[in-house]
Tab-separated table of C-alpha atoms and ligand atoms in Angstrom:
chain	number	residue	atom	x	y	z
C	1	MET	CA	142.545	79.697	117.442
C	2	ALA	CA	139.807	79.665	120.067
C	3	THR	CA	140.002	79.441	123.844
C	4	GLY	CA	137.813	78.238	126.675
C	5	SER	CA	138.354	78.282	130.408
C	6	ALA	CA	136.923	76.883	133.612
C	7	THR	CA	137.573	77.168	137.329
C	8	ALA	CA	138.073	74.147	139.577
C	9	LYS	CA	135.962	73.618	142.711
C	10	LEU	CA	136.452	73.216	146.427
C	11	ILE	CA	134.026	71.192	148.539
C	12	LEU	CA	133.720	72.740	151.994
C	13	CYS	CA	131.654	69.883	153.359
C	14	GLY	CA	129.443	66.989	152.283
C	15	GLU	CA	131.756	65.039	149.981
C	16	HIS	CA	130.875	61.332	149.730
C	17	ALA	CA	127.616	61.866	151.656
C	18	VAL	CA	126.423	63.847	148.617
C	19	VAL	CA	126.515	60.665	146.530
C	20	TYR	CA	123.765	59.318	148.848
C	21	GLY	CA	121.453	62.332	148.732
C	22	GLU	CA	122.904	64.419	151.567
C	23	PRO	CA	123.793	68.078	150.854
C	24	ALA	CA	127.231	69.470	150.073
C	25	ILE	CA	128.600	73.020	149.988
C	26	SER	CA	130.886	73.611	147.060
C	27	VAL	CA	132.576	76.793	145.826
C	28	PRO	CA	134.568	77.716	142.714
C	29	PHE	CA	138.275	77.410	143.491
C	30	THR	CA	139.681	80.362	141.623
C	31	GLN	CA	143.343	79.448	142.104
C	32	ALA	CA	142.896	76.585	139.712
C	33	VAL	CA	141.798	78.026	136.399
C	34	ILE	CA	142.138	75.751	133.429
C	35	GLN	CA	142.475	77.190	129.979
C	36	THR	CA	142.172	75.302	126.696
C	37	GLU	CA	143.204	76.412	123.242
C	38	VAL	CA	141.905	74.825	120.057
C	39	ILE	CA	144.131	75.296	117.032
C	40	GLN	CA	143.685	74.153	113.454
C	41	THR	CA	146.061	71.355	112.363
C	42	GLU	CA	146.743	69.378	109.216
C	43	LYS	CA	145.709	65.811	109.846
C	44	GLU	CA	144.563	63.974	112.985
C	45	ILE	CA	143.054	65.337	116.196
C	46	LYS	CA	145.790	65.913	118.730
C	47	PHE	CA	145.867	66.591	122.424
C	48	SER	CA	148.516	68.410	124.411
C	49	SER	CA	148.565	68.781	128.208
C	50	ALA	CA	150.681	68.242	131.313
C	51	PHE	CA	149.015	64.837	131.765
C	52	TYR	CA	148.977	63.559	128.156
C	53	THR	CA	150.314	64.606	124.789
C	54	GLY	CA	149.537	62.678	121.628
C	55	GLY	CA	146.780	61.614	119.277
C	56	LEU	CA	143.175	61.566	120.479
C	57	LYS	CA	142.974	57.893	119.475
C	58	ASN	CA	145.693	56.824	121.901
C	59	MET	CA	144.491	58.695	124.959
C	60	PRO	CA	145.029	56.732	128.195
C	61	ASP	CA	142.102	55.109	130.015
C	62	PHE	CA	141.883	57.765	132.730
C	63	LEU	CA	141.044	60.313	130.022
C	64	GLU	CA	138.379	58.135	128.374
C	65	GLY	CA	135.566	60.462	129.540
C	66	ILE	CA	137.255	63.485	127.974
C	67	LYS	CA	138.028	61.534	124.796
C	68	GLN	CA	134.397	60.512	124.356
C	69	MET	CA	133.222	64.053	125.020
C	70	VAL	CA	135.586	65.455	122.376
C	71	VAL	CA	134.447	62.848	119.848
C	72	SER	CA	130.785	63.634	120.479
C	73	ILE	CA	131.325	67.406	120.164
C	74	LEU	CA	133.336	67.046	116.953
C	75	THR	CA	130.763	64.674	115.489
C	76	LYS	CA	128.119	67.287	116.154
C	77	LEU	CA	130.001	70.437	115.162
C	78	GLY	CA	132.311	69.327	112.354
C	79	ASP	CA	135.042	66.735	112.073
C	80	ALA	CA	137.974	69.117	111.596
C	81	PRO	CA	141.545	68.193	112.574
C	82	VAL	CA	142.415	70.273	115.613
C	83	LEU	CA	145.032	70.479	118.326
C	84	ILE	CA	143.457	70.690	121.796
C	85	ARG	CA	145.971	72.252	124.153
C	86	VAL	CA	145.069	72.227	127.850
C	87	LEU	CA	147.022	74.705	129.952
C	88	SER	CA	146.670	74.004	133.635
C	89	GLU	CA	148.811	74.647	136.679
C	90	VAL	CA	146.853	72.100	138.655
C	91	PRO	CA	147.518	68.421	138.149
C	92	ILE	CA	144.447	66.375	137.415
C	93	GLY	CA	142.961	64.367	140.284
C	94	ARG	CA	143.650	66.348	143.469
C	95	GLY	CA	140.086	66.517	144.752
C	96	LEU	CA	139.631	69.994	143.272
C	97	GLY	CA	137.359	68.943	140.439
C	98	SER	CA	140.025	69.484	137.842
C	99	SER	CA	138.634	66.691	135.649
C	100	ALA	CA	135.280	68.514	135.439
C	101	ALA	CA	137.140	71.785	134.868
C	102	VAL	CA	139.292	70.279	132.107
C	103	SER	CA	136.182	68.866	130.377
C	104	THR	CA	134.348	72.184	130.712
C	105	SER	CA	137.220	74.248	129.348
C	106	ILE	CA	137.688	71.855	126.405
C	107	ALA	CA	133.980	71.907	125.549
C	108	ARG	CA	133.893	75.718	125.749
C	109	ALA	CA	137.002	76.022	123.554
C	110	LEU	CA	135.644	73.597	120.937
C	111	TYR	CA	132.302	75.406	120.765
C	112	ALA	CA	134.136	78.714	120.428
C	113	TYR	CA	136.339	77.260	117.675
C	114	PHE	CA	133.276	76.336	115.627
C	115	GLY	CA	131.637	79.685	116.384
C	116	LYS	CA	128.775	78.074	118.316
C	117	THR	CA	127.326	78.819	121.715
C	118	ILE	CA	126.472	76.208	124.323
C	119	SER	CA	123.989	76.643	127.147
C	120	ASP	CA	124.945	75.755	130.728
C	121	ASP	CA	122.411	72.906	130.646
C	122	GLU	CA	123.923	71.374	127.510
C	123	LEU	CA	127.424	71.847	128.886
C	124	LEU	CA	126.432	70.235	132.161
C	125	GLU	CA	125.095	67.217	130.336
C	126	LEU	CA	128.361	66.793	128.400
C	127	VAL	CA	130.526	67.246	131.500
C	128	ASN	CA	128.385	64.920	133.607
C	129	ARG	CA	128.688	62.220	130.979
C	130	SER	CA	132.460	62.642	130.899
C	131	GLU	CA	132.608	62.597	134.731
C	132	LYS	CA	130.573	59.390	134.876
C	133	ILE	CA	133.161	57.626	132.757
C	134	ALA	CA	136.009	59.055	134.861
C	135	HIS	CA	134.533	58.535	138.349
C	136	GLY	CA	131.961	55.751	138.105
C	137	ASN	CA	129.127	57.105	140.242
C	138	PRO	CA	129.543	60.864	140.620
C	139	SER	CA	126.910	62.930	142.404
C	140	GLY	CA	127.359	65.737	139.871
C	141	VAL	CA	128.531	68.300	142.439
C	142	ASP	CA	131.877	68.896	140.701
C	143	ALA	CA	130.297	69.439	137.280
C	144	VAL	CA	127.635	71.827	138.572
C	145	THR	CA	130.080	73.971	140.550
C	146	VAL	CA	132.476	74.186	137.622
C	147	VAL	CA	129.837	74.914	134.983
C	148	THR	CA	127.931	77.522	137.031
C	149	GLY	CA	131.070	79.019	138.641
C	150	LYS	CA	129.041	79.848	141.775
C	151	PRO	CA	129.075	78.782	145.431
C	152	ILE	CA	126.316	76.204	145.705
C	153	TRP	CA	124.222	74.082	148.017
C	154	PHE	CA	123.994	70.801	146.146
C	155	GLU	CA	121.618	67.912	146.725
C	156	LYS	CA	121.425	65.191	144.106
C	157	ASN	CA	118.325	65.421	141.893
C	158	LYS	CA	117.159	68.630	143.569
C	159	THR	CA	117.126	72.207	142.343
C	160	LEU	CA	120.437	73.899	142.779
C	161	GLU	CA	120.644	76.628	145.411
C	162	PRO	CA	123.242	79.359	144.941
C	163	LEU	CA	124.722	80.421	148.285
C	164	HIS	CA	125.585	83.860	149.605
C	165	PHE	CA	127.905	83.898	152.539
C	166	LYS	CA	127.468	86.685	155.000
C	167	LYS	CA	131.091	87.370	155.955
C	168	LYS	CA	134.518	86.874	154.494
C	169	ILE	CA	136.233	83.807	155.913
C	170	TYR	CA	139.781	82.580	155.446
C	171	LEU	CA	140.643	79.076	154.363
C	172	VAL	CA	143.980	77.433	153.733
C	173	VAL	CA	143.962	74.627	151.173
C	174	ALA	CA	146.932	72.302	150.749
C	175	ASP	CA	147.810	69.577	148.286
C	176	THR	CA	149.386	66.339	149.538
C	177	GLY	CA	150.979	65.935	146.118
C	178	ILE	CA	149.408	62.494	145.888
C	179	PRO	CA	146.665	61.890	143.308
C	180	SER	CA	143.302	61.428	144.963
C	181	GLU	CA	141.735	58.014	144.445
C	182	THR	CA	138.195	59.315	144.087
C	183	ARG	CA	136.887	56.410	142.052
C	184	SER	CA	138.006	53.694	144.473
C	185	ALA	CA	137.072	55.804	147.518
C	186	VAL	CA	133.521	56.344	146.189
C	187	SER	CA	133.121	52.665	145.342
C	188	ASP	CA	134.485	51.536	148.743
C	189	VAL	CA	132.014	53.771	150.596
C	190	GLY	CA	129.266	52.172	148.487
C	191	ARG	CA	130.498	48.724	149.476
C	192	LEU	CA	130.658	49.599	153.195
C	193	LEU	CA	127.098	50.952	153.056
C	194	LYS	CA	125.878	47.804	151.374
C	195	GLU	CA	127.698	45.440	153.715
C	196	ASN	CA	126.934	47.226	156.957
C	197	PRO	CA	124.221	49.873	156.583
C	198	ASN	CA	123.524	50.031	160.329
C	199	LYS	CA	127.069	51.119	161.000
C	200	TYR	CA	127.747	53.358	157.998
C	201	ARG	CA	124.415	54.967	157.090
C	202	PRO	CA	124.356	57.102	160.284
C	203	LEU	CA	127.795	58.480	159.360
C	204	ILE	CA	126.392	59.683	156.024
C	205	THR	CA	123.393	61.277	157.775
C	206	GLU	CA	125.713	62.966	160.257
C	207	LEU	CA	127.813	64.409	157.400
C	208	GLY	CA	124.585	65.850	155.963
C	209	ASN	CA	123.771	67.447	159.333
C	210	ILE	CA	127.227	69.023	159.395
C	211	SER	CA	126.593	70.609	155.973
C	212	ARG	CA	123.264	71.994	157.266
C	213	GLU	CA	124.934	73.476	160.335
C	214	ILE	CA	127.795	75.011	158.355
C	215	ARG	CA	125.340	76.515	155.852
C	216	THR	CA	123.339	78.157	158.664
C	217	GLN	CA	126.549	79.576	160.078
C	218	LEU	CA	127.878	80.891	156.789
C	219	GLU	CA	124.596	82.535	155.842
C	220	THR	CA	124.179	84.316	159.161
C	221	ASN	CA	126.820	85.597	161.524
C	222	PRO	CA	129.421	82.840	161.382
C	223	ASP	CA	130.830	81.417	164.599
C	224	LEU	CA	134.190	80.343	163.230
C	225	LYS	CA	135.006	78.092	166.186
C	226	LEU	CA	131.766	76.223	165.670
C	227	ILE	CA	132.375	75.827	161.916
C	228	GLY	CA	135.900	74.595	162.682
C	229	ALA	CA	134.558	72.039	165.157
C	230	GLU	CA	132.066	70.819	162.533
C	231	MET	CA	134.882	70.441	160.002
C	232	ASN	CA	136.872	68.362	162.489
C	233	LYS	CA	133.804	66.221	163.097
C	234	ALA	CA	133.411	65.727	159.338
C	235	GLN	CA	137.039	64.649	159.032
C	236	ASN	CA	136.517	62.088	161.768
C	237	LEU	CA	133.478	60.670	159.957
C	238	LEU	CA	135.335	60.603	156.637
C	239	GLU	CA	138.146	58.679	158.345
C	240	GLN	CA	135.606	56.124	159.563
C	241	LEU	CA	134.366	55.852	155.976
C	242	THR	CA	138.005	54.963	155.064
C	243	VAL	CA	138.448	57.809	152.555
C	244	SER	CA	141.192	59.667	154.426
C	245	ASP	CA	144.853	58.661	154.533
C	246	THR	CA	148.081	59.440	156.355
C	247	SER	CA	149.210	62.070	153.829
C	248	LEU	CA	146.015	64.090	154.445
C	249	GLU	CA	146.042	63.503	158.198
C	250	LYS	CA	149.608	64.790	158.450
C	251	LEU	CA	148.648	68.099	156.798
C	252	ILE	CA	145.455	68.327	158.881
C	253	ARG	CA	147.427	67.823	162.103
C	254	VAL	CA	149.973	70.484	161.146
C	255	ALA	CA	147.205	72.981	160.274
C	256	LEU	CA	145.497	72.398	163.642
C	257	GLU	CA	148.772	72.582	165.565
C	258	ASN	CA	149.414	75.949	163.933
C	259	GLY	CA	146.140	77.475	164.958
C	260	ALA	CA	143.586	76.380	162.343
C	261	LEU	CA	140.087	76.237	163.847
C	262	GLY	CA	139.197	73.103	161.904
C	263	ALA	CA	140.514	70.996	159.050
C	264	LYS	CA	139.342	68.180	156.835
C	265	LEU	CA	139.996	66.510	153.521
C	266	THR	CA	138.219	67.973	150.506
C	267	GLY	CA	136.927	66.028	147.511
C	268	GLY	CA	137.432	62.323	147.013
C	269	GLY	CA	140.190	61.840	149.604
C	270	ARG	CA	142.963	59.195	149.755
C	271	GLY	CA	145.508	61.755	148.654
C	272	GLY	CA	144.464	65.014	147.048
C	273	CYS	CA	143.800	68.117	149.111
C	274	MET	CA	142.777	69.245	152.583
C	275	VAL	CA	141.030	72.471	153.611
C	276	SER	CA	141.399	74.289	156.915
C	277	LEU	CA	139.561	77.221	158.432
C	278	VAL	CA	141.564	80.017	160.056
C	279	ALA	CA	140.577	83.088	162.044
C	280	ASN	CA	142.195	85.795	159.912
C	281	ALA	CA	144.793	86.686	157.267
C	282	SER	CA	147.829	86.440	159.530
C	283	GLN	CA	146.733	83.029	160.835
C	284	ALA	CA	146.300	81.992	157.217
C	285	GLU	CA	149.894	82.980	156.423
C	286	LYS	CA	151.136	81.051	159.444
C	287	VAL	CA	149.206	77.871	158.609
C	288	ALA	CA	150.100	78.031	154.902
C	289	GLU	CA	153.781	78.396	155.765
C	290	ALA	CA	153.673	75.493	158.218
C	291	LEU	CA	151.968	73.308	155.614
C	292	GLN	CA	154.597	74.234	153.086
C	293	ILE	CA	157.437	73.401	155.493
C	294	THR	CA	155.866	70.068	156.344
C	295	GLY	CA	155.935	69.042	152.688
C	296	ALA	CA	152.637	70.079	151.120
C	297	ALA	CA	153.090	70.129	147.344
C	298	GLU	CA	151.248	73.439	147.357
C	299	ALA	CA	149.306	75.620	149.791
C	300	TRP	CA	146.813	78.331	148.942
C	301	ILE	CA	145.170	81.015	151.034
C	302	PHE	CA	141.597	81.326	149.898
C	303	THR	CA	138.701	83.480	151.015
C	304	ILE	CA	134.985	83.044	150.542
C	305	GLY	CA	132.077	85.312	151.293
C	306	GLU	CA	132.387	88.886	150.139
C	307	GLY	CA	128.685	89.321	149.797
C	308	ASN	CA	128.149	88.950	146.077
C	309	HIS	CA	130.529	86.758	144.144
C	310	GLU	CA	132.232	84.705	146.794
C	311	SER	CA	135.716	83.370	146.253
C	312	ASN	CA	136.798	85.862	143.597
C	313	SER	CA	140.420	85.864	142.623
C	314	ASP	CA	141.108	89.360	143.964
C	315	SER	CA	140.540	88.190	147.489
C	316	SER	CA	142.536	84.994	147.225
C	317	HIS	CA	146.086	84.210	146.358
C	318	GLU	CA	148.381	81.346	145.841
C	319	TYR	CA	150.813	81.037	148.679
C	320	SER	CA	153.575	79.479	146.649
C	321	THR	CA	154.292	77.846	143.363
C	322	HIS	CA	156.794	75.250	142.319
G	401	MEV	C1	134.370	64.446	144.605
G	401	MEV	O1	134.799	65.768	144.346
G	401	MEV	C2	133.208	64.447	145.544
G	401	MEV	C3	132.658	63.071	145.921
G	401	MEV	O2	131.579	63.305	146.798
G	401	MEV	C4	132.209	62.305	144.729
G	401	MEV	C5	130.982	62.898	144.067
G	401	MEV	O3	130.252	63.644	144.677
G	401	MEV	O4	130.761	62.540	142.907
G	401	MEV	C6	133.688	62.250	146.666
């Protein structure tokens, strides 16, 4: 047996705008670690996971990207019958990049099974291809964050910039429990931009400016109130781009009512997860509890910015499990 793992990602700001060349800040989300085991079997290639169990041939459409990636790896490394078992506490499609993380962990496990190594560049190419099939027109931010496992400043077709945040900040992330409709949200933003560029293009530019402001703050001496206000502004713009929904807005409202300094959706939107900024650990507990009471499927307290490897699992914990 061989194993491979990958960490999901959390976009702090810049989602959707990043598809159109604006920057995004994305960090590894250590609460969601996906592990894959590859085990020798007798006959056909099989898949086992919380979202699908069965033969590789019959995989549902939403896993087509992963299926094609597995086929291409096995064609390259050796067509052996294997069972691919994905162990994940996080359901796929919650705006946390779990599809990129699932692909990455599978690719790593398959390479390990065949005793081969894979470079980050090669892995990125495989995961990007799989993501393109799953999401249509992805910017690549999910794949890069997952493969590198580092907080990053991402601009499409530009050199990646790893980020180092000056101070520790507390975030509370909550899951609406509703699968995020990233594909349709991304394609609808594209349609709005095409139909009415005068109205929608400035919103994209403004989202880019928010990422620039938040980066400056995080890299210097962060003014948390200012970052929170920028996050609220981003949420408002994302609402105008039609990628928010009532399930997210309910959690955002509850976080703000309970003292969060700012809150917004994270990832594709239309379901999925929200992220809020809080002043300290006790505020984080209060907001996470309120989100839980209001019906969040899950809430996590998460910190970034310890100086070296931001968002490590020692400094973050899951608030509750189901
Ligand atoms: C999804 O995690 C982030 C989006 O910006 C899409 C993308 O960048 O590919 C919504």
